[in-house]
CSV table of C-alpha atoms in Angstrom, one decimal:
chain,number,residue,atom,x,y,z
X,14,UNK,CA,-3.8,-24.8,17.0
X,15,UNK,CA,-4.2,-24.2,13.3
X,16,UNK,CA,-7.3,-22.7,11.5
X,17,UNK,CA,-7.8,-26.0,9.7
X,18,UNK,CA,-7.8,-28.0,13.0
X,19,UNK,CA,-10.5,-25.8,14.5
X,20,UNK,CA,-12.6,-25.5,11.4
X,21,UNK,CA,-12.0,-21.8,11.1
X,22,UNK,CA,-11.3,-20.1,7.8
X,23,UNK,CA,-8.2,-18.0,7.4
X,24,UNK,CA,-8.9,-14.5,5.8
X,25,UNK,CA,-7.6,-14.4,2.3
X,26,UNK,CA,-5.6,-11.2,1.5
X,27,UNK,CA,-4.6,-10.4,-2.1
X,28,UNK,CA,-1.2,-8.8,-2.8
X,29,UNK,CA,-1.0,-6.9,-6.1
X,30,UNK,CA,1.9,-8.4,-8.0
X,31,UNK,CA,4.8,-6.6,-9.7
X,32,UNK,CA,6.4,-7.8,-12.9
X,33,UNK,CA,10.2,-8.0,-13.2
X,34,UNK,CA,12.8,-9.5,-15.6
X,35,UNK,CA,14.8,-12.4,-14.2
X,36,UNK,CA,17.3,-15.0,-15.6
X,37,UNK,CA,16.4,-18.5,-14.7
X,38,UNK,CA,18.5,-21.5,-15.9
X,39,UNK,CA,20.0,-19.2,-18.5
X,40,UNK,CA,16.7,-18.0,-19.9
X,41,UNK,CA,15.5,-14.4,-19.7
X,42,UNK,CA,12.0,-14.4,-18.3
X,43,UNK,CA,9.4,-11.9,-16.9
X,44,UNK,CA,7.7,-13.0,-13.7
X,45,UNK,CA,4.9,-11.8,-11.5
X,46,UNK,CA,6.1,-11.5,-7.9
X,47,UNK,CA,5.5,-10.1,-4.4
X,48,UNK,CA,7.9,-8.9,-1.7
X,49,UNK,CA,8.4,-12.0,0.5
X,50,UNK,CA,8.0,-9.9,3.7
X,51,UNK,CA,4.5,-8.9,2.7
X,52,UNK,CA,3.7,-12.6,2.3
X,53,UNK,CA,5.4,-13.6,5.6
X,54,UNK,CA,4.0,-10.8,7.7
X,55,UNK,CA,0.4,-11.5,6.6
X,56,UNK,CA,0.8,-15.3,7.0
X,57,UNK,CA,2.3,-14.8,10.5
X,58,UNK,CA,-0.8,-12.6,11.3
X,59,UNK,CA,-3.1,-15.5,10.4
X,60,UNK,CA,-3.9,-14.7,6.8
X,61,UNK,CA,-3.7,-16.7,3.6
X,62,UNK,CA,-1.8,-14.4,1.3
X,63,UNK,CA,-2.5,-14.7,-2.5
X,64,UNK,CA,-0.4,-12.9,-5.2
X,65,UNK,CA,-2.6,-11.3,-7.8
X,66,UNK,CA,-1.1,-10.9,-11.3
X,67,UNK,CA,-2.4,-7.7,-12.8
X,68,UNK,CA,-3.9,-6.9,-16.1
X,69,UNK,CA,-6.1,-9.9,-16.5
X,70,UNK,CA,-9.3,-9.0,-14.7
X,71,UNK,CA,-7.8,-9.2,-11.2
X,72,UNK,CA,-10.4,-6.6,-10.0
X,73,UNK,CA,-13.1,-9.2,-10.5
X,74,UNK,CA,-11.7,-11.1,-7.5
X,75,UNK,CA,-12.2,-8.2,-5.1
X,76,UNK,CA,-15.5,-9.5,-3.9
X,77,UNK,CA,-14.0,-12.9,-3.1
X,78,UNK,CA,-11.1,-11.5,-1.0
X,79,UNK,CA,-11.1,-10.5,2.7
X,80,UNK,CA,-8.3,-7.8,2.2
X,81,UNK,CA,-6.0,-6.3,-0.3
X,82,UNK,CA,-2.4,-5.0,-0.1
X,83,UNK,CA,-1.1,-2.7,-2.9
X,84,UNK,CA,2.7,-2.3,-2.6
X,85,UNK,CA,5.3,0.1,-3.9
X,86,UNK,CA,6.5,0.3,-7.4
X,87,UNK,CA,7.2,2.7,-10.3
X,88,UNK,CA,6.1,6.3,-10.7
X,89,UNK,CA,2.4,6.9,-11.5
X,90,UNK,CA,1.6,8.2,-15.0
X,91,UNK,CA,1.0,12.0,-14.4
X,92,UNK,CA,-1.5,12.0,-17.3
X,93,UNK,CA,-3.9,10.3,-14.8
X,94,UNK,CA,-4.0,13.4,-12.8
X,95,UNK,CA,-3.9,15.9,-15.6
X,96,UNK,CA,-0.2,16.9,-15.6
X,97,UNK,CA,2.6,16.6,-18.2
X,98,UNK,CA,5.5,14.4,-17.1
X,99,UNK,CA,8.3,16.0,-15.0
X,100,UNK,CA,11.9,15.1,-16.3
X,101,UNK,CA,12.4,13.1,-13.1
X,102,UNK,CA,9.2,11.0,-13.6
X,103,UNK,CA,10.3,7.7,-15.1
X,104,UNK,CA,9.6,4.0,-15.4
X,105,UNK,CA,5.9,4.8,-15.9
X,106,UNK,CA,3.7,1.8,-16.6
X,107,UNK,CA,0.3,3.0,-17.9
X,108,UNK,CA,-0.9,-0.6,-18.2
X,109,UNK,CA,0.0,-1.3,-14.5
X,110,UNK,CA,-1.6,1.9,-13.5
X,111,UNK,CA,-4.9,1.1,-15.2
X,112,UNK,CA,-4.9,-2.4,-13.7
X,113,UNK,CA,-4.2,-1.3,-10.1
X,114,UNK,CA,-6.6,1.7,-10.3
X,115,UNK,CA,-9.3,-0.8,-11.3
X,116,UNK,CA,-8.3,-3.1,-8.5
X,117,UNK,CA,-8.4,-0.3,-5.9
X,118,UNK,CA,-11.7,1.0,-7.2
X,119,UNK,CA,-13.2,-2.5,-6.9
X,120,UNK,CA,-11.8,-2.9,-3.4
X,121,UNK,CA,-13.3,0.4,-2.3
X,122,UNK,CA,-16.6,-0.5,-3.9
X,123,UNK,CA,-16.7,-3.7,-2.0
X,124,UNK,CA,-15.6,-2.1,1.3
X,125,UNK,CA,-12.6,-4.4,1.2
X,126,UNK,CA,-9.9,-3.8,3.9
X,127,UNK,CA,-7.1,-2.1,2.0
X,128,UNK,CA,-3.5,-1.3,2.8
X,129,UNK,CA,-1.8,0.9,0.1
X,130,UNK,CA,2.0,1.2,0.5
X,131,UNK,CA,4.1,4.0,-1.1
X,132,UNK,CA,3.1,3.9,-4.8
X,133,UNK,CA,-0.1,2.2,-3.6
X,134,UNK,CA,-1.0,5.2,-1.5
X,135,UNK,CA,-0.3,7.5,-4.4
X,136,UNK,CA,-2.6,5.4,-6.7
X,137,UNK,CA,-5.3,5.4,-4.0
X,138,UNK,CA,-5.1,9.2,-4.0
X,139,UNK,CA,-5.2,9.5,-7.8
X,140,UNK,CA,-8.1,7.0,-7.9
X,141,UNK,CA,-10.0,9.5,-5.6
X,142,UNK,CA,-9.2,12.4,-7.9
X,143,UNK,CA,-6.1,13.7,-6.1
X,144,UNK,CA,-2.8,14.8,-7.5
X,145,UNK,CA,0.8,14.2,-6.8
X,146,UNK,CA,4.1,16.1,-6.4
X,147,UNK,CA,6.1,14.6,-9.2
X,148,UNK,CA,9.5,15.5,-7.7
X,149,UNK,CA,9.6,16.3,-4.0
X,150,UNK,CA,13.0,18.0,-3.9
X,151,UNK,CA,11.4,20.9,-5.8
X,152,UNK,CA,8.8,21.2,-3.0
X,153,UNK,CA,10.9,20.4,0.1
X,154,UNK,CA,14.2,21.7,-1.0
X,155,UNK,CA,16.1,18.5,-0.3
X,156,UNK,CA,16.3,14.8,-1.1
X,157,UNK,CA,15.6,13.6,2.5
X,158,UNK,CA,12.7,11.4,1.3
X,159,UNK,CA,15.0,9.5,-1.1
X,160,UNK,CA,18.6,10.1,0.0
X,161,UNK,CA,21.0,10.3,-2.9
X,162,UNK,CA,23.6,7.7,-1.8
X,163,UNK,CA,25.5,5.0,-3.6
X,164,UNK,CA,23.2,2.3,-2.2
X,165,UNK,CA,19.6,2.0,-1.1
X,166,UNK,CA,19.1,4.3,1.9
X,167,UNK,CA,15.9,5.0,3.8
X,168,UNK,CA,14.9,8.6,4.6
X,169,UNK,CA,13.8,8.8,8.2
X,170,UNK,CA,11.3,11.3,9.5
X,171,UNK,CA,9.5,11.8,12.7
X,172,UNK,CA,5.7,11.7,12.0
X,173,UNK,CA,3.0,14.1,13.2
X,174,UNK,CA,-0.1,12.0,13.5
X,175,UNK,CA,-3.8,13.1,13.4
X,176,UNK,CA,-5.1,12.4,16.9
X,177,UNK,CA,-7.8,9.7,16.9
X,178,UNK,CA,-6.9,8.4,13.4
X,179,UNK,CA,-6.5,4.8,12.6
X,180,UNK,CA,-2.8,5.4,11.8
X,181,UNK,CA,-2.3,7.0,15.3
X,182,UNK,CA,-4.0,3.9,16.8
X,183,UNK,CA,-1.6,1.6,15.0
X,184,UNK,CA,1.6,3.6,15.7
X,185,UNK,CA,0.8,5.1,19.0
X,186,UNK,CA,0.5,8.8,19.7
X,187,UNK,CA,4.2,9.6,20.1
X,188,UNK,CA,7.5,8.6,18.7
X,189,UNK,CA,6.3,7.4,15.4
X,190,UNK,CA,8.8,7.4,12.5
X,191,UNK,CA,8.7,6.7,8.8
X,192,UNK,CA,11.4,4.8,6.8
X,193,UNK,CA,10.9,6.0,3.3
X,194,UNK,CA,12.4,6.0,-0.2
X,195,UNK,CA,10.3,8.0,-2.6
X,196,UNK,CA,10.6,11.2,-4.7
X,197,UNK,CA,6.8,11.6,-5.3
X,198,UNK,CA,4.1,12.2,-2.8
X,199,UNK,CA,0.5,13.4,-2.4
X,200,UNK,CA,-0.2,17.0,-3.3
X,201,UNK,CA,-4.0,17.6,-3.4
X,202,UNK,CA,-5.7,15.0,-1.3
X,203,UNK,CA,-8.4,13.0,-3.1
X,204,UNK,CA,-12.1,13.2,-2.5
X,205,UNK,CA,-13.2,11.1,0.5
X,206,UNK,CA,-9.6,10.8,1.9
X,207,UNK,CA,-8.2,12.4,4.9
X,208,UNK,CA,-4.5,13.0,5.5
X,209,UNK,CA,-3.6,11.5,8.9
X,210,UNK,CA,0.3,11.7,9.1
X,211,UNK,CA,2.9,14.2,8.0
X,212,UNK,CA,6.6,14.6,7.8
X,213,UNK,CA,8.2,17.7,9.5
X,214,UNK,CA,8.4,19.3,6.0
X,215,UNK,CA,4.7,19.0,5.5
X,216,UNK,CA,4.8,16.0,3.2
X,217,UNK,CA,1.6,13.8,3.5
X,218,UNK,CA,2.8,10.5,4.9
X,219,UNK,CA,-0.6,8.7,5.4
X,220,UNK,CA,-4.2,8.9,4.2
X,221,UNK,CA,-7.3,7.2,5.3
X,222,UNK,CA,-10.6,6.7,3.4
X,223,UNK,CA,-13.5,8.3,5.2
X,224,UNK,CA,-16.3,6.0,6.4
X,225,UNK,CA,-14.5,2.7,5.5
X,226,UNK,CA,-13.8,-0.1,7.9
X,227,UNK,CA,-10.1,-0.1,7.0
X,228,UNK,CA,-8.6,1.7,4.0
X,229,UNK,CA,-5.2,3.2,4.8
X,230,UNK,CA,-2.4,4.5,2.6
X,231,UNK,CA,1.2,4.9,4.0
X,232,UNK,CA,3.9,6.6,2.0
X,233,UNK,CA,6.8,4.8,3.7
X,234,UNK,CA,8.2,1.4,2.9
X,235,UNK,CA,6.0,-0.8,5.1
X,236,UNK,CA,7.2,-4.3,4.5
X,237,UNK,CA,10.9,-3.4,4.1
X,238,UNK,CA,11.7,-3.1,7.8
X,239,UNK,CA,10.8,-5.5,10.7
X,240,UNK,CA,7.8,-3.4,11.6
X,241,UNK,CA,4.7,-5.5,10.8
X,242,UNK,CA,2.1,-3.4,12.6
X,243,UNK,CA,0.2,-2.3,9.5
X,244,UNK,CA,0.2,-5.9,8.2
X,245,UNK,CA,-1.3,-7.0,11.5
X,246,UNK,CA,-3.8,-4.2,11.4
X,247,UNK,CA,-4.8,-5.2,7.8
X,248,UNK,CA,-5.0,-8.9,9.0
X,249,UNK,CA,-7.3,-7.9,11.8
X,250,UNK,CA,-9.6,-6.0,9.5
X,251,UNK,CA,-9.6,-8.9,7.0
X,252,UNK,CA,-10.4,-11.4,9.8
X,253,UNK,CA,-13.4,-9.3,10.9
X,254,UNK,CA,-14.6,-9.2,7.3
X,255,UNK,CA,-14.1,-13.0,6.9
X,256,UNK,CA,-16.0,-13.5,10.2
X,257,UNK,CA,-19.0,-11.6,8.8
X,258,UNK,CA,-19.0,-13.3,5.5
X,259,UNK,CA,-18.3,-16.8,6.8
X,260,UNK,CA,-19.8,-17.0,10.3
X,261,UNK,CA,-18.8,-20.1,12.4
X,262,UNK,CA,-21.4,-22.8,12.9
X,263,UNK,CA,-23.3,-22.5,16.2
X,264,UNK,CA,-21.5,-24.3,19.0
X,265,UNK,CA,-18.1,-24.1,17.5
X,266,UNK,CA,-15.3,-22.2,19.2
X,267,UNK,CA,-12.4,-20.1,17.9
X,268,UNK,CA,-8.9,-20.6,19.1
């Protein structure tokens, strides 16, 4: 039975858009887009996904949403955490950084359920005053987090999870694994955040915001595998928020 048929309201989850050049009918265009799997996973979990083009006051919508997903993307401008750029730091988009930092800040201020993926987790950390490793191979001694292969290849790591954390609750207490593709990662953890998962080499793989109903960052490529557990967790938190904001009339029943 659908939400419309029962009079319930689907939680609305914003997905921060990326911009990309495309060619359509012979014309070169720039479009705002979202990874289709983020859309599909959230919709399958009962949400109404909405793509948020950035840079035009998107943060003003935070109070109207029930959840927010900030996906992966280009390197974060190191000037935001007080460092000069490393030679391997590239494709920096200061305009995108400013827009997403404002959106994340508005989401935290509104206690909006938040899932921050890859670059999104790094931005969450920077927004809270943390810093990043600009090029992990210089810290870990290898390229296992972004394998140097001819095609796109995931780095795979067993995860150590903080017992009792939300991430451990989502993944289970044993056998958790990350599928990642990144060369930057959290260095100093930001104020009000707690690291809750690590790779065997000590790289921080997940953070959670203290005292929030749901504000989780994961360093791996959630959304690029068939694993939808974090999308379902975000959907559950968004549904709980929607229920508080839009309570059902007395006498009605949920499916």
